Amino acid sequence: MKKFIKYCLYFVLPILIAAIPLEYMIRQIPNPYKYKYEWMQNNAEDVEILILGSSQAMYGIRPDYMAGKAFNLAFESQVVAYDYFLVKKFSSKYKKLKTIILPISYFTLFYRFEDLDSWWKCRYHHIYMDCNYHPYSLKYNFELSHYPSAMKKLKSYIGRTLRNQNHNIIDKYGWGNTYLFSKRNTHDITDTQKVLSTIKWQTANDWTHIDEIVSSLNNIINFCKSNHIDLFLITPPAWHTYYDNLDIRQYTKMHQLIDSVRLANDLQYFDYLKDKRFTFDDFYDNSHLNEEGAIKFTKILDEDIRSTKKSK
Amino acid sequence: MLFNSFEFLVFLPIVFLLYWFGFRQRRWQNLLVVVASYIFYGWWDWRFLMLIALTSLCSYGSGLLLEHYDGRRRIQQIVSAANIVLNLGILGVFKYYNFFIENLNILLGGANFHLDWVTINVILPVGISFYTFQALSYTIDVYQKKLPATHDIVEFFAYISFFPQLVAGPIERATNLLPQFQQKRKFDYVKAVDGMRQMLWGFLKKLVIADNCATAVNEYWDHYQELPCISLFLMGVLFTFQIYCDFSGYSDIAIGSARLFGFNLMRNFNFPYFSRSIPEFWRRWHISLTTWFRDYIYFPLGGSRCNKWKIIRNVFIVWGISGLWHGANWTFVCWGLFHAALLAIYNIFGINTKHEHVVAYGRLLPSLKETLQITLTFFLAVIGWIIFRAESMTQVVEYFTAMVSNRFFDASALHGKTYLCFGLALLTVEWLQRDKQHALQFSDVKPFNYRLVRWSIYYTILLIIAFYAGTSQTFIYFQF
């Protein structure tokens, strides 16, 4: 037994020795989480409009086209509990914050981040943004705990460095600038099979976490109320191949939940999902806007928010 | 908890150290196995622990009753039947209820009678088919007096829930595993090291081959209307690699980790893609399930000791059930019947040879005849896996129609070539080791006697995993 343990330790030791600098190296790679966290640490007091949500908001809302100093704090797959974490994280710093835009996508109210296939993205909130939802979990606090994504990140960084390419995938106000019209594959928009596979993972079989998720939403609402911040719930636009194929049961439930929260708290909700003003050229794929679509959407959204505020 | 998760990497050494250092007495070790197994399972969804506990309790109680009523055959039959009905009832509700109602609904739809309202929204508990069959094997064996009933509830719960094989097998027999829980375990260095090697090979298969093949298959499978014939066949081959590496990889990790605790689980895969015929393929693929069906369904039906037509009937019954066991979908039933038809053909033509040795025994390469046999068997297996992978019978028909009606070749549409090469490289290594328990069992080969050589191989495998592991996918057989 002692021999076995001794050799196991000898075997694991070089791996551990290699893992520590590797973890360190990967953490040094510039990434949106690190950038947005640092930006908020330094500039949160100047922010007037805060944009939360998932990839639809990260790539679809451009803060530089909004009237007022806005910042996009949305991340891929981010759901309500993590939106709440971010709102709270910088709560002591806000001085001018007047508006929070909280996108509710088709899957937002049905999934916890930890249960998504892309759960590993939520560890970035822990590693780079000081999130304390799982303080003692190795799974959520190390880059190497999900080595395929860690290795992909490292390989991509090395590749970009060798090709002398830019490492930034967001602009200075947090908008994700990689979903470009020139880089899109129209197949991603029109192909029904591709849409169905996207919708498949976004459609939850298990609705047991709805109460927990709505409770996080209520926390954001209460925070906004107590700090006199206007909260706007929105559903970003998508191409018809996407919304035509949504699971009607989940879609109806999503609206029921939004309506109950909206009516109980006198909130504004803008549903752009099926908005006909967005054309084929505005999309990057079936549910995400490209850079031009993002400008168009931001202008429409900004106008709607301003006119709502005026009418109050 | 998944084997390919960070939690398991922490969980296994902790349980290992507690098992050998904290609890040296057999009964305490068994108790630790139960606790660890329930944590392992509850990590996924603690609510279903009740279900395992219920299954275990019923089978344990049935065993005691069977022993108590020894000699009173009628009562024993009732007890045994009640236990089977209860276990299959639980399985039926969670796995087949909606399937049954949906099909009944279609059947009654013509009479304008709808049953939509009686479908239920349940999640299929992971591994339910595996532990239910394991529990059934115990009571049937006690009933058939192959095994005395156990009085120790802890060792019985440990037998049903033993974490390495709890969620995806091998489906153990009480006659093999239960006595191991009844004996004092002694740490065996050679066995433990070999277990670690087997686990490493299993991880390589799962993380590099299965997960990468899964990415390609998941992305392109549904595009069968547009892909050329060769690409559709390639998708089938990739899925063939995926399912083998996924499931046999899981079995390797399960068997390897069990060996760390001093247990010998039954072999589940014996290099099935080197089989010379479909009957041989089924003697090498998911051995624990095929032998289960053989012993508990095929033999009681008369097995092969009856006339040819009855044998064929028995084969179709067993494979129909086996298909259904894999999932509540007609595609699985169709897959089972496809293999039943192949087995019947082999049987009718008398080419159901039981080979004494592995293919090309004592030679490096197979003969031309063996090569043709292996190729044909592999081709038939691919056809079967295409049926298995499809989401509906409509897709099965459309996929095969596309295979014959689409254009034959388009070099730009050959997706997943790299993963095909990965799969072929893996098969090459396994070919060289085909007479062993697993591909990393190389203690009798000279250069591998040196630790430096062995460790270099282990580190190389770890580097391959680190750099080429695909996007993490759950094990296919979890859904069964």
mmCIF file of C-alpha atoms in Angstrom, chain B residues 18-343:
data_model
loop_
_atom_site.group_PDB
_atom_site.id
_atom_site.type_symbol
_atom_site.label_atom_id
_atom_site.label_comp_id
_atom_site.label_asym_id
_atom_site.label_seq_id
_atom_site.Cartn_x
_atom_site.Cartn_y
_atom_site.Cartn_z
ATOM 1 C CA LEU B 18 -10.592 6.263 3.925
ATOM 2 C CA TYR B 19 -11.288 2.751 2.690
ATOM 3 C CA TRP B 20 -7.791 1.388 3.273
ATOM 4 C CA PHE B 21 -6.663 3.531 6.202
ATOM 5 C CA GLY B 22 -9.807 4.685 7.990
ATOM 6 C CA PHE B 23 -11.934 1.561 7.857
ATOM 7 C CA ARG B 24 -9.907 -1.609 7.893
ATOM 8 C CA GLN B 25 -12.722 -3.932 9.000
ATOM 9 C CA ARG B 26 -14.787 -5.475 6.232
ATOM 10 C CA ARG B 27 -18.156 -4.316 7.563
ATOM 11 C CA TRP B 28 -16.972 -0.746 7.991
ATOM 12 C CA GLN B 29 -15.482 -0.830 4.521
ATOM 13 C CA ASN B 30 -18.852 -1.994 3.167
ATOM 14 C CA LEU B 31 -20.579 0.814 5.013
ATOM 15 C CA LEU B 32 -18.126 3.301 3.521
ATOM 16 C CA VAL B 33 -18.858 1.894 0.061
ATOM 17 C CA VAL B 34 -22.589 2.493 0.626
ATOM 18 C CA VAL B 35 -22.084 6.045 1.891
ATOM 19 C CA ALA B 36 -19.615 6.899 -0.879
ATOM 20 C CA SER B 37 -21.888 5.374 -3.516
ATOM 21 C CA TYR B 38 -24.901 7.326 -2.298
ATOM 22 C CA ILE B 39 -22.856 10.544 -2.367
ATOM 23 C CA PHE B 40 -21.648 9.634 -5.855
ATOM 24 C CA TYR B 41 -25.208 9.086 -7.063
ATOM 25 C CA GLY B 42 -26.818 11.867 -5.032
ATOM 26 C CA TRP B 43 -24.382 14.346 -6.558
ATOM 27 C CA TRP B 44 -26.474 14.058 -9.716
ATOM 28 C CA ASP B 45 -29.899 14.170 -8.042
ATOM 29 C CA TRP B 46 -30.356 13.232 -4.395
ATOM 30 C CA ARG B 47 -34.105 12.651 -4.829
ATOM 31 C CA PHE B 48 -33.502 9.424 -6.699
ATOM 32 C CA LEU B 49 -31.508 7.934 -3.843
ATOM 33 C CA MET B 50 -34.885 6.880 -2.463
ATOM 34 C CA LEU B 51 -35.423 4.831 -5.569
ATOM 35 C CA ILE B 52 -32.155 2.912 -5.236
ATOM 36 C CA ALA B 53 -32.843 2.411 -1.547
ATOM 37 C CA LEU B 54 -36.335 1.111 -2.349
ATOM 38 C CA THR B 55 -35.042 -1.247 -5.029
ATOM 39 C CA SER B 56 -32.321 -2.494 -2.682
ATOM 40 C CA LEU B 57 -34.704 -2.916 0.228
ATOM 41 C CA CYS B 58 -37.254 -4.859 -1.820
ATOM 42 C CA SER B 59 -34.671 -7.209 -3.264
ATOM 43 C CA TYR B 60 -33.026 -7.687 0.135
ATOM 44 C CA GLY B 61 -36.402 -8.438 1.734
ATOM 45 C CA SER B 62 -37.329 -10.780 -1.110
ATOM 46 C CA GLY B 63 -34.088 -12.683 -0.606
ATOM 47 C CA LEU B 64 -34.860 -13.164 3.091
ATOM 48 C CA LEU B 65 -38.419 -14.261 2.339
ATOM 49 C CA LEU B 66 -37.230 -16.720 -0.290
ATOM 50 C CA GLU B 67 -34.904 -18.222 2.268
ATOM 51 C CA HIS B 68 -37.587 -18.247 4.954
ATOM 52 C CA TYR B 69 -40.028 -20.101 2.721
ATOM 53 C CA ASP B 70 -37.448 -22.564 1.492
ATOM 54 C CA GLY B 71 -39.220 -25.693 0.285
ATOM 55 C CA ARG B 72 -42.549 -23.922 -0.234
ATOM 56 C CA ARG B 73 -42.195 -23.356 -3.938
ATOM 57 C CA ARG B 74 -45.564 -21.672 -4.467
ATOM 58 C CA ILE B 75 -44.878 -18.914 -1.916
ATOM 59 C CA GLN B 76 -41.361 -18.494 -3.278
ATOM 60 C CA GLN B 77 -42.794 -18.038 -6.763
ATOM 61 C CA ILE B 78 -45.177 -15.354 -5.496
ATOM 62 C CA VAL B 79 -42.391 -13.526 -3.635
ATOM 63 C CA SER B 80 -40.077 -13.703 -6.623
ATOM 64 C CA ALA B 81 -42.798 -12.578 -9.029
ATOM 65 C CA ALA B 82 -43.821 -9.707 -6.720
ATOM 66 C CA ASN B 83 -40.228 -8.499 -6.548
ATOM 67 C CA ILE B 84 -39.848 -8.687 -10.335
ATOM 68 C CA VAL B 85 -43.147 -6.842 -10.849
ATOM 69 C CA LEU B 86 -42.184 -4.146 -8.360
ATOM 70 C CA ASN B 87 -38.726 -3.574 -9.818
ATOM 71 C CA LEU B 88 -39.932 -3.636 -13.393
ATOM 72 C CA GLY B 89 -42.875 -1.467 -12.324
ATOM 73 C CA ILE B 90 -40.545 1.260 -11.072
ATOM 74 C CA LEU B 91 -38.520 0.953 -14.264
ATOM 75 C CA GLY B 92 -41.700 1.024 -16.321
ATOM 76 C CA VAL B 93 -43.066 4.179 -14.716
ATOM 77 C CA PHE B 94 -39.856 6.153 -15.053
ATOM 78 C CA LYS B 95 -38.685 4.861 -18.386
ATOM 79 C CA TYR B 96 -41.594 3.547 -20.441
ATOM 80 C CA TYR B 97 -44.789 5.093 -19.130
ATOM 81 C CA ASN B 98 -44.854 8.088 -21.487
ATOM 82 C CA PHE B 99 -43.715 5.949 -24.417
ATOM 83 C CA PHE B 100 -46.542 3.529 -23.756
ATOM 84 C CA ILE B 101 -49.155 6.287 -23.401
ATOM 85 C CA GLU B 102 -47.937 8.124 -26.505
ATOM 86 C CA ASN B 103 -48.202 4.985 -28.592
ATOM 87 C CA LEU B 104 -51.569 4.091 -27.112
ATOM 88 C CA ASN B 105 -52.666 7.609 -27.917
ATOM 89 C CA ILE B 106 -51.649 7.177 -31.562
ATOM 90 C CA LEU B 107 -53.447 3.835 -31.639
ATOM 91 C CA LEU B 108 -56.630 5.253 -30.141
ATOM 92 C CA GLY B 109 -56.367 8.489 -32.113
ATOM 93 C CA GLY B 110 -58.284 6.877 -34.974
ATOM 94 C CA ALA B 111 -61.240 6.395 -32.659
ATOM 95 C CA ASN B 112 -60.974 10.056 -31.654
ATOM 96 C CA PHE B 113 -59.961 9.098 -28.139
ATOM 97 C CA HIS B 114 -57.038 11.037 -26.710
ATOM 98 C CA LEU B 115 -54.863 10.256 -23.711
ATOM 99 C CA ASP B 116 -52.508 13.256 -23.796
ATOM 100 C CA TRP B 117 -53.550 14.298 -20.318
ATOM 101 C CA VAL B 118 -52.152 11.185 -18.668
ATOM 102 C CA THR B 119 -48.525 11.679 -19.717
ATOM 103 C CA ILE B 120 -46.263 12.614 -16.834
ATOM 104 C CA ASN B 121 -43.292 14.927 -16.660
ATOM 105 C CA VAL B 122 -40.573 12.788 -15.060
ATOM 106 C CA ILE B 123 -36.815 12.739 -15.374
ATOM 107 C CA LEU B 124 -35.292 9.367 -16.091
ATOM 108 C CA PRO B 125 -33.096 8.473 -13.107
ATOM 109 C CA VAL B 126 -29.543 7.807 -14.253
ATOM 110 C CA GLY B 127 -28.624 4.136 -14.431
ATOM 111 C CA ILE B 128 -32.053 2.850 -13.381
ATOM 112 C CA SER B 129 -31.946 0.006 -15.913
ATOM 113 C CA PHE B 130 -28.541 -1.074 -14.676
ATOM 114 C CA TYR B 131 -29.202 -1.303 -10.959
ATOM 115 C CA THR B 132 -32.692 -2.724 -11.475
ATOM 116 C CA PHE B 133 -31.244 -5.605 -13.486
ATOM 117 C CA GLN B 134 -28.530 -6.112 -10.898
ATOM 118 C CA ALA B 135 -31.156 -6.290 -8.146
ATOM 119 C CA LEU B 136 -33.261 -8.692 -10.204
ATOM 120 C CA SER B 137 -30.300 -10.987 -10.790
ATOM 121 C CA TYR B 138 -29.901 -11.387 -7.015
ATOM 122 C CA THR B 139 -33.464 -12.507 -6.291
ATOM 123 C CA ILE B 140 -33.584 -14.776 -9.338
ATOM 124 C CA ASP B 141 -30.305 -16.385 -8.284
ATOM 125 C CA VAL B 142 -31.559 -16.847 -4.716
ATOM 126 C CA TYR B 143 -34.799 -18.289 -6.069
ATOM 127 C CA GLN B 144 -32.830 -20.662 -8.290
ATOM 128 C CA LYS B 145 -30.626 -21.563 -5.295
ATOM 129 C CA LYS B 146 -27.466 -20.451 -7.028
ATOM 130 C CA LEU B 147 -26.749 -18.251 -4.053
ATOM 131 C CA PRO B 148 -27.799 -18.109 -0.385
ATOM 132 C CA ALA B 149 -29.710 -15.002 0.670
ATOM 133 C CA THR B 150 -27.589 -12.434 2.442
ATOM 134 C CA HIS B 151 -28.576 -11.309 5.942
ATOM 135 C CA ASP B 152 -26.258 -8.350 6.028
ATOM 136 C CA ILE B 153 -28.215 -5.361 4.737
ATOM 137 C CA VAL B 154 -25.108 -3.193 4.452
ATOM 138 C CA GLU B 155 -23.290 -5.608 2.175
ATOM 139 C CA PHE B 156 -26.425 -5.958 0.058
ATOM 140 C CA PHE B 157 -26.839 -2.196 -0.291
ATOM 141 C CA ALA B 158 -23.138 -2.000 -1.178
ATOM 142 C CA TYR B 159 -23.646 -4.673 -3.848
ATOM 143 C CA ILE B 160 -26.524 -2.748 -5.485
ATOM 144 C CA SER B 161 -24.996 0.711 -5.230
ATOM 145 C CA PHE B 162 -21.253 0.032 -5.661
ATOM 146 C CA PHE B 163 -20.313 3.387 -7.207
ATOM 147 C CA PRO B 164 -17.869 2.345 -9.947
ATOM 148 C CA GLN B 165 -20.553 0.382 -11.758
ATOM 149 C CA LEU B 166 -23.727 1.956 -10.379
ATOM 150 C CA VAL B 167 -24.846 4.089 -13.293
ATOM 151 C CA ALA B 168 -23.642 2.321 -16.416
ATOM 152 C CA GLY B 169 -22.499 -1.145 -15.467
ATOM 153 C CA PRO B 170 -21.021 -3.662 -15.903
ATOM 154 C CA ILE B 171 -24.283 -5.202 -14.658
ATOM 155 C CA GLU B 172 -22.853 -7.450 -12.001
ATOM 156 C CA ARG B 173 -24.198 -10.804 -10.936
ATOM 157 C CA ALA B 174 -24.803 -11.415 -7.288
ATOM 158 C CA THR B 175 -22.872 -14.677 -7.650
ATOM 159 C CA ASN B 176 -19.759 -12.732 -8.629
ATOM 160 C CA LEU B 177 -19.894 -9.469 -6.688
ATOM 161 C CA LEU B 178 -21.775 -10.245 -3.486
ATOM 162 C CA PRO B 179 -19.260 -12.863 -2.242
ATOM 163 C CA GLN B 180 -16.541 -10.242 -2.711
ATOM 164 C CA PHE B 181 -18.350 -7.994 -0.231
ATOM 165 C CA GLN B 182 -18.482 -10.951 2.150
ATOM 166 C CA GLN B 183 -14.736 -11.518 2.122
ATOM 167 C CA LYS B 184 -11.996 -9.543 3.779
ATOM 168 C CA ARG B 185 -10.217 -7.423 1.179
ATOM 169 C CA LYS B 186 -6.472 -7.149 1.018
ATOM 170 C CA PHE B 187 -4.721 -4.450 -0.906
ATOM 171 C CA ASP B 188 -3.036 -5.882 -3.995
ATOM 172 C CA TYR B 189 -0.397 -3.608 -5.483
ATOM 173 C CA VAL B 190 -0.287 -5.279 -8.899
ATOM 174 C CA LYS B 191 -4.062 -5.273 -9.173
ATOM 175 C CA ALA B 192 -4.308 -1.627 -8.130
ATOM 176 C CA VAL B 193 -1.637 -0.513 -10.600
ATOM 177 C CA ASP B 194 -3.338 -2.453 -13.378
ATOM 178 C CA GLY B 195 -6.623 -0.829 -12.358
ATOM 179 C CA MET B 196 -5.048 2.604 -12.698
ATOM 180 C CA ARG B 197 -3.769 1.708 -16.170
ATOM 181 C CA GLN B 198 -7.178 0.508 -17.206
ATOM 182 C CA MET B 199 -8.719 3.738 -15.923
ATOM 183 C CA LEU B 200 -6.186 5.791 -17.868
ATOM 184 C CA TRP B 201 -7.018 3.912 -21.063
ATOM 185 C CA GLY B 202 -10.706 4.402 -20.364
ATOM 186 C CA PHE B 203 -10.241 8.143 -19.917
ATOM 187 C CA LEU B 204 -8.303 8.347 -23.181
ATOM 188 C CA LYS B 205 -11.083 6.545 -25.031
ATOM 189 C CA LYS B 206 -13.805 8.653 -23.498
ATOM 190 C CA LEU B 207 -12.238 12.106 -23.509
ATOM 191 C CA VAL B 208 -10.292 12.035 -26.750
ATOM 192 C CA ILE B 209 -12.116 9.671 -29.089
ATOM 193 C CA ALA B 210 -15.720 9.543 -27.851
ATOM 194 C CA ASP B 211 -16.094 13.231 -27.011
ATOM 195 C CA ASN B 212 -14.489 14.403 -30.262
ATOM 196 C CA CYS B 213 -16.478 11.983 -32.393
ATOM 197 C CA ALA B 214 -19.605 13.145 -30.542
ATOM 198 C CA THR B 215 -18.909 16.757 -31.494
ATOM 199 C CA ALA B 216 -18.675 15.878 -35.200
ATOM 200 C CA VAL B 217 -21.657 13.521 -35.118
ATOM 201 C CA ASN B 218 -23.870 15.955 -33.193
ATOM 202 C CA GLU B 219 -23.018 18.756 -35.581
ATOM 203 C CA TYR B 220 -23.544 16.958 -38.858
ATOM 204 C CA TRP B 221 -25.909 14.086 -38.106
ATOM 205 C CA ASP B 222 -29.056 16.102 -38.772
ATOM 206 C CA HIS B 223 -27.741 17.325 -42.122
ATOM 207 C CA TYR B 224 -28.311 13.988 -43.770
ATOM 208 C CA GLN B 225 -30.476 15.543 -46.478
ATOM 209 C CA GLU B 226 -27.512 17.490 -47.841
ATOM 210 C CA LEU B 227 -24.487 15.302 -47.096
ATOM 211 C CA PRO B 228 -23.093 12.895 -49.717
ATOM 212 C CA CYS B 229 -23.341 9.141 -49.252
ATOM 213 C CA ILE B 230 -19.732 8.741 -48.118
ATOM 214 C CA SER B 231 -20.132 11.444 -45.458
ATOM 215 C CA LEU B 232 -23.273 9.796 -44.137
ATOM 216 C CA PHE B 233 -21.438 6.518 -43.847
ATOM 217 C CA LEU B 234 -18.537 8.349 -42.206
ATOM 218 C CA MET B 235 -20.965 9.781 -39.631
ATOM 219 C CA GLY B 236 -22.079 6.213 -38.961
ATOM 220 C CA VAL B 237 -18.459 5.105 -38.520
ATOM 221 C CA LEU B 238 -17.747 8.038 -36.198
ATOM 222 C CA PHE B 239 -20.766 7.159 -34.100
ATOM 223 C CA THR B 240 -19.551 3.552 -34.089
ATOM 224 C CA PHE B 241 -16.265 4.762 -32.604
ATOM 225 C CA GLN B 242 -18.060 7.156 -30.280
ATOM 226 C CA ILE B 243 -20.368 4.611 -28.715
ATOM 227 C CA TYR B 244 -17.600 2.053 -28.321
ATOM 228 C CA CYS B 245 -15.133 4.470 -26.765
ATOM 229 C CA ASP B 246 -17.817 6.074 -24.635
ATOM 230 C CA PHE B 247 -19.210 2.888 -23.200
ATOM 231 C CA SER B 248 -16.109 0.698 -23.086
ATOM 232 C CA GLY B 249 -14.196 3.718 -21.759
ATOM 233 C CA TYR B 250 -16.736 3.976 -18.944
ATOM 234 C CA SER B 251 -16.452 0.245 -18.277
ATOM 235 C CA ASP B 252 -12.650 0.474 -18.184
ATOM 236 C CA ILE B 253 -12.823 3.295 -15.635
ATOM 237 C CA ALA B 254 -15.418 1.365 -13.615
ATOM 238 C CA ILE B 255 -13.456 -1.889 -13.617
ATOM 239 C CA GLY B 256 -10.189 -0.050 -12.943
ATOM 240 C CA SER B 257 -11.540 1.923 -10.009
ATOM 241 C CA ALA B 258 -13.180 -1.191 -8.541
ATOM 242 C CA ARG B 259 -9.780 -2.888 -8.616
ATOM 243 C CA LEU B 260 -8.379 -0.096 -6.453
ATOM 244 C CA PHE B 261 -10.794 -1.250 -3.761
ATOM 245 C CA GLY B 262 -9.921 -4.903 -4.217
ATOM 246 C CA PHE B 263 -12.914 -5.902 -6.357
ATOM 247 C CA ASN B 264 -12.976 -7.758 -9.641
ATOM 248 C CA LEU B 265 -15.857 -6.691 -11.846
ATOM 249 C CA MET B 266 -16.794 -8.754 -14.847
ATOM 250 C CA ARG B 267 -15.376 -7.865 -18.223
ATOM 251 C CA ASN B 268 -17.815 -5.840 -20.303
ATOM 252 C CA PHE B 269 -15.995 -5.429 -23.644
ATOM 253 C CA ASN B 270 -13.544 -7.698 -25.372
ATOM 254 C CA PHE B 271 -12.433 -5.733 -28.434
ATOM 255 C CA PRO B 272 -15.768 -6.208 -30.237
ATOM 256 C CA TYR B 273 -14.787 -4.505 -33.485
ATOM 257 C CA PHE B 274 -12.323 -7.326 -34.184
ATOM 258 C CA SER B 275 -15.163 -9.848 -34.292
ATOM 259 C CA ARG B 276 -15.472 -12.195 -37.235
ATOM 260 C CA SER B 277 -19.246 -12.466 -37.102
ATOM 261 C CA ILE B 278 -22.246 -10.811 -35.487
ATOM 262 C CA PRO B 279 -22.681 -13.654 -32.944
ATOM 263 C CA GLU B 280 -19.039 -13.163 -31.957
ATOM 264 C CA PHE B 281 -19.599 -9.402 -31.808
ATOM 265 C CA TRP B 282 -22.349 -9.968 -29.249
ATOM 266 C CA ARG B 283 -20.107 -12.215 -27.212
ATOM 267 C CA ARG B 284 -17.685 -9.285 -27.013
ATOM 268 C CA TRP B 285 -19.981 -6.237 -26.708
ATOM 269 C CA HIS B 286 -21.663 -5.249 -23.436
ATOM 270 C CA ILE B 287 -20.978 -8.748 -22.178
ATOM 271 C CA SER B 288 -22.651 -8.163 -18.809
ATOM 272 C CA LEU B 289 -25.989 -7.320 -20.454
ATOM 273 C CA THR B 290 -25.934 -9.964 -23.191
ATOM 274 C CA THR B 291 -25.101 -12.682 -20.678
ATOM 275 C CA TRP B 292 -27.851 -11.328 -18.388
ATOM 276 C CA PHE B 293 -30.400 -11.696 -21.167
ATOM 277 C CA ARG B 294 -28.938 -15.064 -22.088
ATOM 278 C CA ASP B 295 -29.174 -16.458 -18.548
ATOM 279 C CA TYR B 296 -32.460 -14.932 -17.425
ATOM 280 C CA ILE B 297 -34.519 -14.794 -20.629
ATOM 281 C CA TYR B 298 -32.970 -16.767 -23.474
ATOM 282 C CA PHE B 299 -32.198 -19.945 -21.524
ATOM 283 C CA PRO B 300 -35.574 -20.072 -19.707
ATOM 284 C CA LEU B 301 -37.248 -19.717 -23.130
ATOM 285 C CA GLY B 302 -35.426 -22.833 -24.272
ATOM 286 C CA GLY B 303 -32.266 -21.198 -25.574
ATOM 287 C CA SER B 304 -30.629 -23.141 -28.365
ATOM 288 C CA ARG B 305 -31.835 -26.525 -27.141
ATOM 289 C CA CYS B 306 -34.941 -26.570 -29.321
ATOM 290 C CA ASN B 307 -35.750 -26.634 -32.996
ATOM 291 C CA LYS B 308 -34.407 -23.971 -35.324
ATOM 292 C CA TRP B 309 -37.631 -21.950 -35.557
ATOM 293 C CA LYS B 310 -37.991 -21.788 -31.793
ATOM 294 C CA ILE B 311 -34.378 -20.690 -31.515
ATOM 295 C CA ILE B 312 -35.101 -17.893 -33.980
ATOM 296 C CA ARG B 313 -38.256 -16.968 -32.047
ATOM 297 C CA ASN B 314 -36.230 -16.843 -28.829
ATOM 298 C CA VAL B 315 -33.586 -14.674 -30.473
ATOM 299 C CA PHE B 316 -36.224 -12.196 -31.648
ATOM 300 C CA ILE B 317 -37.882 -12.068 -28.207
ATOM 301 C CA VAL B 318 -34.575 -11.460 -26.432
ATOM 302 C CA TRP B 319 -33.403 -8.820 -28.890
ATOM 303 C CA GLY B 320 -36.746 -7.058 -28.948
ATOM 304 C CA ILE B 321 -36.537 -6.743 -25.154
ATOM 305 C CA SER B 322 -32.863 -5.804 -25.344
ATOM 306 C CA GLY B 323 -33.712 -3.019 -27.801
ATOM 307 C CA LEU B 324 -36.433 -1.735 -25.514
ATOM 308 C CA TRP B 325 -34.080 -1.916 -22.532
ATOM 309 C CA HIS B 326 -31.869 0.621 -24.285
ATOM 310 C CA GLY B 327 -34.608 3.222 -24.421
ATOM 311 C CA ALA B 328 -38.266 4.025 -24.870
ATOM 312 C CA ASN B 329 -38.106 4.589 -28.601
ATOM 313 C CA TRP B 330 -38.981 2.444 -31.609
ATOM 314 C CA THR B 331 -35.503 3.058 -33.020
ATOM 315 C CA PHE B 332 -34.023 0.936 -30.229
ATOM 316 C CA VAL B 333 -36.555 -1.821 -30.810
ATOM 317 C CA CYS B 334 -35.751 -1.691 -34.529
ATOM 318 C CA TRP B 335 -32.019 -1.856 -33.734
ATOM 319 C CA GLY B 336 -32.620 -4.888 -31.519
ATOM 320 C CA LEU B 337 -34.683 -6.615 -34.197
ATOM 321 C CA PHE B 338 -32.067 -5.778 -36.844
ATOM 322 C CA HIS B 339 -29.485 -7.646 -34.786
ATOM 323 C CA ALA B 340 -31.964 -10.442 -34.115
ATOM 324 C CA ALA B 341 -32.420 -10.827 -37.874
ATOM 325 C CA LEU B 342 -28.653 -10.936 -38.393
ATOM 326 C CA LEU B 343 -28.219 -13.492 -35.610
#
